[in-house]
CSV table of C-alpha atoms in Angstrom, one decimal:
chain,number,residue,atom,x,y,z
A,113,UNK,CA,-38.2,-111.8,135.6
A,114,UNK,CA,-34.6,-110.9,134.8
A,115,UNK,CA,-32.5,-113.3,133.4
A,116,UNK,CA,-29.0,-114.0,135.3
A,117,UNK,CA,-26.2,-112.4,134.0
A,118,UNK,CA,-24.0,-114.6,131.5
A,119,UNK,CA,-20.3,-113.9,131.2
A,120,UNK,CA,-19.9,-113.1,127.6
A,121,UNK,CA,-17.9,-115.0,125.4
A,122,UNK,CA,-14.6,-113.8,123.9
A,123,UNK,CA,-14.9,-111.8,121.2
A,124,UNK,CA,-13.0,-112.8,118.4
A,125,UNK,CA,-13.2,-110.5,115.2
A,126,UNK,CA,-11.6,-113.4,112.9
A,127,UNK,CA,-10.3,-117.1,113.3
A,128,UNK,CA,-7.3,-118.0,115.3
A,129,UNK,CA,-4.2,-118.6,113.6
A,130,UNK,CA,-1.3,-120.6,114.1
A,131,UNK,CA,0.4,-116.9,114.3
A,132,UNK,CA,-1.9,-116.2,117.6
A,133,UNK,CA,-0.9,-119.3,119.2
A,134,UNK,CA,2.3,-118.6,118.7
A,135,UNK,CA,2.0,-115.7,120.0
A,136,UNK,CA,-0.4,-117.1,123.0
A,137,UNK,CA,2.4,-119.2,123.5
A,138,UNK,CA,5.4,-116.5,124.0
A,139,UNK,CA,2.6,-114.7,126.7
A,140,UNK,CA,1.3,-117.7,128.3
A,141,UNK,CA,5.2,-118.7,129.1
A,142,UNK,CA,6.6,-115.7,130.1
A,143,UNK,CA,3.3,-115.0,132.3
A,144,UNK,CA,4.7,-118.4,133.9
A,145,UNK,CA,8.2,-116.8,134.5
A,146,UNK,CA,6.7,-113.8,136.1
A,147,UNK,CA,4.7,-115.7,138.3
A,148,UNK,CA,7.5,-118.5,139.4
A,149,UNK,CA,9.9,-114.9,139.8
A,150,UNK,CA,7.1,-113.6,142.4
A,151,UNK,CA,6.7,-117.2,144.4
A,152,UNK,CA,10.3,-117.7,144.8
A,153,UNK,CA,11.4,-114.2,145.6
A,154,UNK,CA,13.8,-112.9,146.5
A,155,UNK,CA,16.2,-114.5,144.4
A,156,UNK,CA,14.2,-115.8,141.8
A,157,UNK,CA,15.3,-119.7,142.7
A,158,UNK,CA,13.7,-122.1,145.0
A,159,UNK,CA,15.2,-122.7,148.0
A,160,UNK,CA,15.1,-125.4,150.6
A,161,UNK,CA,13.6,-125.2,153.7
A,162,UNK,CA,15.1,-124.1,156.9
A,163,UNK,CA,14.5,-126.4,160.5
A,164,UNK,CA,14.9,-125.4,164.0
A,165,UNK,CA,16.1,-127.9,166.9
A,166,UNK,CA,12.5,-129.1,167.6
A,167,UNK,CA,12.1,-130.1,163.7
A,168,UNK,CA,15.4,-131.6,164.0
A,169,UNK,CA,14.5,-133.8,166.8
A,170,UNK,CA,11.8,-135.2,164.7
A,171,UNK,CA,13.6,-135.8,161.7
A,172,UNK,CA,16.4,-138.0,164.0
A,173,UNK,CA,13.9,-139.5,165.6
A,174,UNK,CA,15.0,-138.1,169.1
A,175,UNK,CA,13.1,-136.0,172.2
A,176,UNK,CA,14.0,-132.2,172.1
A,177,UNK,CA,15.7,-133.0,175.8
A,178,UNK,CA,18.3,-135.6,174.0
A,179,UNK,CA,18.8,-133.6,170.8
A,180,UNK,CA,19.8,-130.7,173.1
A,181,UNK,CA,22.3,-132.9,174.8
A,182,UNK,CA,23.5,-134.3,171.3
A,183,UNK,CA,23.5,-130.6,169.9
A,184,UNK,CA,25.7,-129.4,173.1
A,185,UNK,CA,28.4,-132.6,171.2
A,186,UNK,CA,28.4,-130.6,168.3
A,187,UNK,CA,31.9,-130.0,167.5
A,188,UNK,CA,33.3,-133.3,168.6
A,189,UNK,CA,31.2,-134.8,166.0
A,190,UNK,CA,31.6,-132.2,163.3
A,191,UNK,CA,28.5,-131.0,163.1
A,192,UNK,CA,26.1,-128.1,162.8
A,193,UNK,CA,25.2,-126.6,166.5
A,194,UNK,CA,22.7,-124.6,164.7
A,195,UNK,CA,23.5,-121.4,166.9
A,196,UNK,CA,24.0,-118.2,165.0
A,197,UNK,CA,26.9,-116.2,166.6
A,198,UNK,CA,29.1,-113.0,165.9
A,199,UNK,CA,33.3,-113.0,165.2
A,200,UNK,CA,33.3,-113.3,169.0
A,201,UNK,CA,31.0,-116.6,169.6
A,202,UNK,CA,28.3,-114.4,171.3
A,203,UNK,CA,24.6,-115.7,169.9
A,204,UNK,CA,23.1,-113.1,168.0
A,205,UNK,CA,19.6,-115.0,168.1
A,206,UNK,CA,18.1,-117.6,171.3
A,207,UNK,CA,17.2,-120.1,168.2
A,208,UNK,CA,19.0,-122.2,167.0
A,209,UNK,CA,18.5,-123.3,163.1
A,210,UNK,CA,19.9,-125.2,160.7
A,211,UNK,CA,19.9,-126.1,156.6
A,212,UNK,CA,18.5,-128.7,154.7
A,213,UNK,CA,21.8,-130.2,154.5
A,214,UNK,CA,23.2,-129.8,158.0
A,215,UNK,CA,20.0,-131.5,159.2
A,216,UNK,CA,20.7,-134.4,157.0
A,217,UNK,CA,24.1,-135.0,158.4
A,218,UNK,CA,22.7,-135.1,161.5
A,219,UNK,CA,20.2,-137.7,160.4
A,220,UNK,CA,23.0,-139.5,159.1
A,221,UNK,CA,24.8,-139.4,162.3
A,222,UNK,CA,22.1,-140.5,164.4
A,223,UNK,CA,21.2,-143.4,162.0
A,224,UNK,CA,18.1,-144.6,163.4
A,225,UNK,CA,15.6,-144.1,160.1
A,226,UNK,CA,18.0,-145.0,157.0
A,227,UNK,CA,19.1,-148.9,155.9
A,228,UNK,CA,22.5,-149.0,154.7
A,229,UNK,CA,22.9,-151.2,151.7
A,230,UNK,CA,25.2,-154.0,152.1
A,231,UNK,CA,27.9,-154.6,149.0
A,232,UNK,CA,26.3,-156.2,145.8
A,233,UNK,CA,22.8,-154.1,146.9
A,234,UNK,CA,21.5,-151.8,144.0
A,235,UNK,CA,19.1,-148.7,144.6
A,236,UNK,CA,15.4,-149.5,144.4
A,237,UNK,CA,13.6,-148.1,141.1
A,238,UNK,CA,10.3,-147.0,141.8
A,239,UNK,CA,7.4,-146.0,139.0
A,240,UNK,CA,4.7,-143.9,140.6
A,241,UNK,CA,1.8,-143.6,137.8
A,242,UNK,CA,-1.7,-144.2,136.6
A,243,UNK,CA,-3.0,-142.6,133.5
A,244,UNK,CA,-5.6,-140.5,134.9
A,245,UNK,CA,-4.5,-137.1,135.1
A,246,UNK,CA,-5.1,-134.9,139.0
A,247,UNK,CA,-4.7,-137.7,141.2
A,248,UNK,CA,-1.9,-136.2,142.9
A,249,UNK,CA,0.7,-138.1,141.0
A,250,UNK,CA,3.6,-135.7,140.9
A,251,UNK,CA,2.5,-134.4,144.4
A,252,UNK,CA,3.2,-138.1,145.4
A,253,UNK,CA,6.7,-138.9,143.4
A,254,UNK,CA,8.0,-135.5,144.4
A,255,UNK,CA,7.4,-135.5,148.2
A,256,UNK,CA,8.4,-139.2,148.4
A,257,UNK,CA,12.2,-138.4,146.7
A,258,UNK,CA,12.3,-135.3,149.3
A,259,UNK,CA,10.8,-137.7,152.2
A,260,UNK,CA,13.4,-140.3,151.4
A,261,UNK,CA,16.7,-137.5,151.7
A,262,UNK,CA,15.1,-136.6,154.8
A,263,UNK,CA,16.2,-140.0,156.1
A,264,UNK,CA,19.3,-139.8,154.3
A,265,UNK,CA,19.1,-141.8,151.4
A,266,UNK,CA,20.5,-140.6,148.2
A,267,UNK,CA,17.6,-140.0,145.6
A,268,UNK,CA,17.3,-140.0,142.1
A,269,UNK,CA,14.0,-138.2,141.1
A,270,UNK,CA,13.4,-139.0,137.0
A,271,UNK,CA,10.6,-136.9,135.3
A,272,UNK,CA,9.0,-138.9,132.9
A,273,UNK,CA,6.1,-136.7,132.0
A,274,UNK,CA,6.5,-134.1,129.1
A,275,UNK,CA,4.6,-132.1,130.9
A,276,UNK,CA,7.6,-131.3,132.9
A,277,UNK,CA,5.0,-131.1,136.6
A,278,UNK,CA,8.2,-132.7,138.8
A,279,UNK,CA,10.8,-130.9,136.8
A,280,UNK,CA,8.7,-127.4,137.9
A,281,UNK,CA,8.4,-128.2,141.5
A,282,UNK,CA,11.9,-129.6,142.0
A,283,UNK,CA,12.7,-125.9,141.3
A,284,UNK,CA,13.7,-125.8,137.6
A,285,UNK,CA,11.3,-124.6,134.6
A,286,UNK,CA,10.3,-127.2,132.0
A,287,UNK,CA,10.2,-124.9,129.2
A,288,UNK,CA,13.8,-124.3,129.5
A,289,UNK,CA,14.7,-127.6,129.2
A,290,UNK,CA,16.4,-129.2,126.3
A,291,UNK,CA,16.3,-132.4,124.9
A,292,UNK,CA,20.0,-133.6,126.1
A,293,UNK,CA,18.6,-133.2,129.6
A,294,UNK,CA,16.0,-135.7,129.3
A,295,UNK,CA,16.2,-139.2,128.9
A,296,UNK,CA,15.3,-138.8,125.4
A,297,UNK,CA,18.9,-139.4,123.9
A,298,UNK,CA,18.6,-143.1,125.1
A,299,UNK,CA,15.6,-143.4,123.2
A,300,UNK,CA,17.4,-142.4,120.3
A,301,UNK,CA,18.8,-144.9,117.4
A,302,UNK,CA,22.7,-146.2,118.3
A,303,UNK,CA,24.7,-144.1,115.6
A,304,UNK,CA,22.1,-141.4,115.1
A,305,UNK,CA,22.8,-137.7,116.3
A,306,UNK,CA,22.1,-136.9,120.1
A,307,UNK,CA,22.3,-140.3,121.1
A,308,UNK,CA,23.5,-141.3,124.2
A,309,UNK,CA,23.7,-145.0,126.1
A,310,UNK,CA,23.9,-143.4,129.4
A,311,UNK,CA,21.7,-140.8,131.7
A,312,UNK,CA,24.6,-139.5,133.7
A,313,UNK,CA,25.1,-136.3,131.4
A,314,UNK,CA,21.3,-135.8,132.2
A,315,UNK,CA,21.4,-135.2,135.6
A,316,UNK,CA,21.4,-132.6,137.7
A,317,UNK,CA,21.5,-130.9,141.4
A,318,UNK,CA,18.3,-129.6,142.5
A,319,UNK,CA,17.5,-126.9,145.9
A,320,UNK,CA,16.7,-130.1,147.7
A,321,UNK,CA,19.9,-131.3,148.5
A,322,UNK,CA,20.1,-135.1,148.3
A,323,UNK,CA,17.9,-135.0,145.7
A,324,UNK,CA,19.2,-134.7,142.1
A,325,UNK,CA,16.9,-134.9,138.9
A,326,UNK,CA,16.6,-135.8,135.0
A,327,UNK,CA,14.2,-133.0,133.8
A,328,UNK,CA,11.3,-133.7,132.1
A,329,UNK,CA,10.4,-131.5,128.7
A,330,UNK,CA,8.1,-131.7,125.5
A,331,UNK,CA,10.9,-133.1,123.9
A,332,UNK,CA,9.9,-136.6,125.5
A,333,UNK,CA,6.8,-136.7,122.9
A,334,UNK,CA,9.7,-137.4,120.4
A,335,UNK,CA,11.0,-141.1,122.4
A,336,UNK,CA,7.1,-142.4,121.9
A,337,UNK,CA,8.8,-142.4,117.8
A,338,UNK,CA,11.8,-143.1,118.0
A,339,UNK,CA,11.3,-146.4,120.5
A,340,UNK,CA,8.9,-147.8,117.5
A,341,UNK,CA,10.9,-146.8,115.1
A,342,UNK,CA,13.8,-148.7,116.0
A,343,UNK,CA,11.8,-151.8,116.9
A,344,UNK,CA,10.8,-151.9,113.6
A,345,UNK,CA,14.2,-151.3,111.9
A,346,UNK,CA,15.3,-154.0,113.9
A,347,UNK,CA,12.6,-156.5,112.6
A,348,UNK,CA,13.4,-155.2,108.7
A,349,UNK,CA,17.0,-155.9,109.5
A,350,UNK,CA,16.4,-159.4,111.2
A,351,UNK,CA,18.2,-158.2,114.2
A,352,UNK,CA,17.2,-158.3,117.9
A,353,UNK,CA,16.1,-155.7,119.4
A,354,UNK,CA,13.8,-155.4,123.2
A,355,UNK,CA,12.8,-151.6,123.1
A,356,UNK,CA,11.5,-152.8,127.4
A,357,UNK,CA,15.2,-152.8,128.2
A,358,UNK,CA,16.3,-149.4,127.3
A,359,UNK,CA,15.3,-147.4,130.2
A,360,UNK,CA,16.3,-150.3,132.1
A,361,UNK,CA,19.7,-150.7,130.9
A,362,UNK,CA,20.5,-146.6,131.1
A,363,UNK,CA,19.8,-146.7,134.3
A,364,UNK,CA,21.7,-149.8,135.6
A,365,UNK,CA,24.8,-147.7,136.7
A,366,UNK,CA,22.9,-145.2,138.3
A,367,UNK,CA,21.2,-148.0,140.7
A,368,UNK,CA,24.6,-148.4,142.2
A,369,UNK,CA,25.4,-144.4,143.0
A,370,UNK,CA,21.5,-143.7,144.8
A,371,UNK,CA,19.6,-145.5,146.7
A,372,UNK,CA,16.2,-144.9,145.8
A,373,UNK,CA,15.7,-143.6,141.7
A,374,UNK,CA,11.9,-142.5,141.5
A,375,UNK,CA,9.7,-142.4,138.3
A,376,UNK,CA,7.2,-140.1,137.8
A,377,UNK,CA,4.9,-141.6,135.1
A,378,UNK,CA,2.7,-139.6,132.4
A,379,UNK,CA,-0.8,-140.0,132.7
A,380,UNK,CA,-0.6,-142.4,129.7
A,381,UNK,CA,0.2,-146.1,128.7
A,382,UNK,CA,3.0,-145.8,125.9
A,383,UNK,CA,6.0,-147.2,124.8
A,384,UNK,CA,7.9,-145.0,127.3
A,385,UNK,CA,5.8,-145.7,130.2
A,386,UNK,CA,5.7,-149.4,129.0
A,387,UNK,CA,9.7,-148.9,129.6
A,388,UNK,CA,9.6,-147.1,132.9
A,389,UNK,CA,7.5,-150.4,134.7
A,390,UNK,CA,10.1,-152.7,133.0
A,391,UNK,CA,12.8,-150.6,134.7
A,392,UNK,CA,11.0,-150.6,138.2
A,393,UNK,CA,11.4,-153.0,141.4
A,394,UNK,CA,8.1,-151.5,142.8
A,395,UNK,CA,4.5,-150.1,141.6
A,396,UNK,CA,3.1,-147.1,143.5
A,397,UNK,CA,-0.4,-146.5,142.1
A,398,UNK,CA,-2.3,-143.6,143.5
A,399,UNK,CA,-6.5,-144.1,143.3
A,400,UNK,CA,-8.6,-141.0,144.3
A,401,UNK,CA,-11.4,-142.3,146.2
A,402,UNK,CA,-14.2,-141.2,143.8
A,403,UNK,CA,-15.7,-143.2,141.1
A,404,UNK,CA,-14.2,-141.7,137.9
A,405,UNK,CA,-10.1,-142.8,139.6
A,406,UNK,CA,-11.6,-146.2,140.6
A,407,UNK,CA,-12.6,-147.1,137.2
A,408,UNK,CA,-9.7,-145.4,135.4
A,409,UNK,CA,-7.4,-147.7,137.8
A,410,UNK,CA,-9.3,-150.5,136.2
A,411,UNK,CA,-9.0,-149.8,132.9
A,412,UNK,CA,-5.7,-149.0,133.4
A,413,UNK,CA,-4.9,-152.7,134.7
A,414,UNK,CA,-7.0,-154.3,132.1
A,415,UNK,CA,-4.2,-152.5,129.3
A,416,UNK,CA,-1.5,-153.1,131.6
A,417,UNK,CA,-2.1,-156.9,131.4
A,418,UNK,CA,-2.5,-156.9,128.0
A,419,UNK,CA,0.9,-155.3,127.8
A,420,UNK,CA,2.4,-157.5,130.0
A,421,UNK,CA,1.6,-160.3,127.4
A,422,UNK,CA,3.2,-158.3,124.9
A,423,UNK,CA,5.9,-157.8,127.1
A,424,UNK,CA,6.4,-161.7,128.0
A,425,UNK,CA,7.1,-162.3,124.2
A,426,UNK,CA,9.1,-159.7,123.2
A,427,UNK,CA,11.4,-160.2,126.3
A,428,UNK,CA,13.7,-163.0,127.3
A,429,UNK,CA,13.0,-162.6,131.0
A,430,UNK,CA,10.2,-162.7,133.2
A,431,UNK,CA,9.4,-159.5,135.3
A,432,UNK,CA,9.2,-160.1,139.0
A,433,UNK,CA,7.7,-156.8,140.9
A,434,UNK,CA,8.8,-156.7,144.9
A,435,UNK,CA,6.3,-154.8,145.6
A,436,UNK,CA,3.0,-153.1,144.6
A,437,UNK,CA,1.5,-150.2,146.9
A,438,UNK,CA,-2.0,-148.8,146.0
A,439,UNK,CA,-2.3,-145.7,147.9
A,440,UNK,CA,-5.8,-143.5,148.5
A,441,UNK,CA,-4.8,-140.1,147.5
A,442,UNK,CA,-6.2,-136.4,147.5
A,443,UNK,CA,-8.5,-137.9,150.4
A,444,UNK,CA,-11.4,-135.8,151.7
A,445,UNK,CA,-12.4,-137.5,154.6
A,446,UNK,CA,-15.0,-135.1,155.6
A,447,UNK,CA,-17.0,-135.8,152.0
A,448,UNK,CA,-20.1,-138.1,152.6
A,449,UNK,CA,-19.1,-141.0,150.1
A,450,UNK,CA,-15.3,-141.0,150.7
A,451,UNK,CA,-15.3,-143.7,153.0
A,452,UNK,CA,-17.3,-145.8,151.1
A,453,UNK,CA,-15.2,-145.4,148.5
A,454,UNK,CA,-12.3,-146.2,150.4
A,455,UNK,CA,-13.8,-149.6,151.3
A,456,UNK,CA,-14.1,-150.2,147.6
A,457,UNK,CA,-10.6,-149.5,146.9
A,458,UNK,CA,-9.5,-152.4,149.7
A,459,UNK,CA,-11.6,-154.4,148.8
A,460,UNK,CA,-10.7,-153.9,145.0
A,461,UNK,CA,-6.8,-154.3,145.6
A,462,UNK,CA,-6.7,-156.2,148.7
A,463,UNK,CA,-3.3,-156.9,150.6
A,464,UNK,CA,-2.1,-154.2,148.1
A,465,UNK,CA,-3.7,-151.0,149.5
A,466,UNK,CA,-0.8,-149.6,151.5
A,467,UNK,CA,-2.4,-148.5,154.8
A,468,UNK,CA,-1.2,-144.6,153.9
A,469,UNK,CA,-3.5,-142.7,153.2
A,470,UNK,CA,-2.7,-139.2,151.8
A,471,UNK,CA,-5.1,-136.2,152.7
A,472,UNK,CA,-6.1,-133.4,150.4
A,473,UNK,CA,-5.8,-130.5,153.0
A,474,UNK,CA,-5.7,-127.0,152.8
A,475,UNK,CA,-2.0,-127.3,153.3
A,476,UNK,CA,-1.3,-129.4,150.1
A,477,UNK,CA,-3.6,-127.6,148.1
A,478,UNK,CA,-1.6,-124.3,149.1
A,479,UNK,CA,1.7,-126.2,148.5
A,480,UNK,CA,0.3,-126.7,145.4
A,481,UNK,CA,-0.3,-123.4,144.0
A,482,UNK,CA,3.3,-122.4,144.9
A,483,UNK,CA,4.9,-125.4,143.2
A,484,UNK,CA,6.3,-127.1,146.5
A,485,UNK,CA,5.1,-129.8,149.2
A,486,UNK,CA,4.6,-130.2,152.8
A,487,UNK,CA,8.0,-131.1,153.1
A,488,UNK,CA,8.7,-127.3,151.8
A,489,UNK,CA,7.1,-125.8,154.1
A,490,UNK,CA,9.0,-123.8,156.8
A,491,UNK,CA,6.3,-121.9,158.6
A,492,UNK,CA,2.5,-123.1,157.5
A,493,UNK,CA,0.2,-119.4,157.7
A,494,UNK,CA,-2.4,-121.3,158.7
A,495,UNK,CA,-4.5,-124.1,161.1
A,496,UNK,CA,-1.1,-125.9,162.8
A,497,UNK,CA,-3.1,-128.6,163.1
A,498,UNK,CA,-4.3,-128.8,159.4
A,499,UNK,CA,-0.2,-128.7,158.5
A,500,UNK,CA,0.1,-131.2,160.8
A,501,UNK,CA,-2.3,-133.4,158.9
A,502,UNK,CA,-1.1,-133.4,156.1
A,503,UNK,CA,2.7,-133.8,156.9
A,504,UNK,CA,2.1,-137.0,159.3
A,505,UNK,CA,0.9,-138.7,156.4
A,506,UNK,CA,3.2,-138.0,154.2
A,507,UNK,CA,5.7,-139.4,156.3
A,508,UNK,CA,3.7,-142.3,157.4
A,509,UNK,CA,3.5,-142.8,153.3
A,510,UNK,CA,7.5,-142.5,153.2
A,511,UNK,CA,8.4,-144.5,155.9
A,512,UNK,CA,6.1,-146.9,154.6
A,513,UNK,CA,7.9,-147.3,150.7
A,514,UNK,CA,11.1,-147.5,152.8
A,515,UNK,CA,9.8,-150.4,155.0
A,516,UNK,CA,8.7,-152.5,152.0
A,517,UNK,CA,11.6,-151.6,149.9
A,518,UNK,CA,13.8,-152.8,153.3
A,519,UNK,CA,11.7,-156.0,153.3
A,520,UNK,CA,11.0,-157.1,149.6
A,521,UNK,CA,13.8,-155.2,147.9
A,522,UNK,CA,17.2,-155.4,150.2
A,523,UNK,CA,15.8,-158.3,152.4
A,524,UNK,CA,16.3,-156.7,155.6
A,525,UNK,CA,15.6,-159.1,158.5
A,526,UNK,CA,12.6,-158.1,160.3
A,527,UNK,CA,14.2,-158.5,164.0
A,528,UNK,CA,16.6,-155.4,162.5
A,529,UNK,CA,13.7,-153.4,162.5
């Protein structure tokens, strides 16, 4: 009997050299370019979505009949009518539509989904992370910063993760990105070249408009040194010196000009991620419901109390959390052991298991593979209903962070609900 057919391995006449990964590097990167040209073609650049007057209506909250009778007001509020007309006012299509930002002023005029922060109120600081790698992390902190402009809050989305996974699908390439447009010159020793105190230089507009970003490069491997390195200058020089409060204290001004500033986390525990939970108001922790996430989550909390210890010393305040969200992620409902699983996630984390639960769809996985989210997506080729799906629970999930953030964070009274 034949055997089956094994795919040969690579055949390499020599070793490999740090000359052929160099040289694997220069393909493998400018294969990424080609491929990030081809997915956001025409131009090259992402671009947001478009929404007609039915998607509208949804995002304000409002019937199609009464957004049609607030559309027809157009002009004496200043706003977007959506219709598309020639020099003379005829309409050159029946449809109306409208851009990212036009339907955000709308939101914003109809006011029914956004809290406004009363004076003295900072922005929320929220670290999304676990360090187990494809749990849908980025997928998570990237849809929630777009969810959150939806309703039209100002959001700042900080990419945390050398990797650079946010920086890519917020439209910008993380191999491009330079050091200065990190948060790594915070990280860096008062005095000592590229050092900054503040983040505002880092930021920048992204396609998404409400959203604006600090980029996230390789060159983050170098604040896991520098953070150490200064802690222990400070101990040889008998001075004081809390390397918790530097993320913290960069991004103090900033909590005053957005609303919501969102971490995306490495899939590690280190001296930077240590400094992104000091930093946050909330936890979001994503657990896949299979075994492998469960016990990673655990293992994760076991280090992150033994932190916190460290933490307690070092610091001369104690930490107060508003809130902590577990959310199921990349959930397969249709798989055989997922909803015991599920059951061992609530009754692992309790009262903390937000009641979200974020599906693993065909629609997210195709989001995926073009860098965007459900919130990209303009026109879903494919099952309406599986689109659907997905997109509900995302904005169950947002609406959610935005509820307890109202509640725990800004101390919105329930009756204003």
């Amino acid at each position: 009997m034949a055997a089956d057919a094994v795919s040969p391995t690579p055949a390499l006449s020599r070793g490999v050299t740090l000359d052929d990964l160099n040289r694997l590097d220069f393909q493998i990167s400018s294969m990424m370019e080609r491929i990030r040209s081809a997915i956001y073609r025409p131009t090259g650049e992402k671009r947001a979505p478009r929404f007609n007057a039915t998607q509208l209506a949804a995002l304000c909250g409002k019937s199609h009949a009464a957004m049609l009778r607030l559309l027809d007001k157009s002009a004496e509020f200043g706003l977007a009518n959506g219709l598309v007309t020639d020099e003379s006012g005829n309409k050159l299509t029946p449809h109306r539509s409208f851009s990212l930002e036009q339907a955000i002023d709308w939101v914003r005029h109809v006011g029914a989904r956004r809290y406004a922060r009363q004076p003295g109120q900072l922005g929320t600081v929220i670290s999304v992370g676990l360090f187990k790698g494809g749990i849908g992390k980025t997928t998570l902190a990237t849809s929630l910063a777009q969810g959150l402009s939806l309703r039209s809050y100002s959001v700042l989305l900080v990419d945390l993760d050398p990797q650079g996974s946010a920086t890519a699908v917020m439209g910008s390439n993380p191999g491009a990105i330079g050091a200065e447009e990190t948060v790594e010159p915070v990280t860096r020793a008062p005095g000592t070249e590229g050092y900054r105190a503040s983040l505002a230089e880092s930021i920048r507009p992204t396609y998404w408009s409400g959203v604006d970003l600090i980029a996230g490069s390789t060159s983050l491997f170098a604040s896991e040194f520098y953070l150490p390195l200064r802690s222990m200058e400070a101990q040889r020089e008998g001075k004081q010196f809390n390397f918790l409060e530097v993320l913290s204290q960069a991004l103090h001004p900033l909590r005053s000009e957005y609303d919501y500033i969102i971490l995306d986390l490495p899939p590690a525990l280190s001296y930077l991620t240590m400094n992104a939970y000091w930093a946050s108001d909330a936890l979001i922790l994503p657990v896949v419901p299979e075994g492998l996430s469960l016990q990673s989550s655990v293992q994760f909390w076991n280090m992150f109390t033994d932190l916190a210890e460290t933490m307690r010393r070092v610091s001369d305040r104690e930490r107060l959390f508003a809130w902590l969200g577990v959310v199921p992620s990349m959930v397969e409902s249709h798989k055989g052991r997922v909803q015991e699983m599920l059951k061992w996630i609530r009754m692992f984390y309790g009262e903390y298991v937000m009641s979200s639960e974020l599906p693993l769809t065909e629609a997210i996985k195709t989001s995926g593979t073009e860098l965007a989210t459900v919130f990209d997506v303009e026109k879903y080729v494919g099952s309406a209903k599986t689109y659907e799906r997905a997109r509900v629970a995302f904005d169950k999930f947002v609406d959610e962070v935005d509820l307890m953030t109202r509640r725990h964070v800004w101390n919105e009274p329930e009756s204003e609900e």
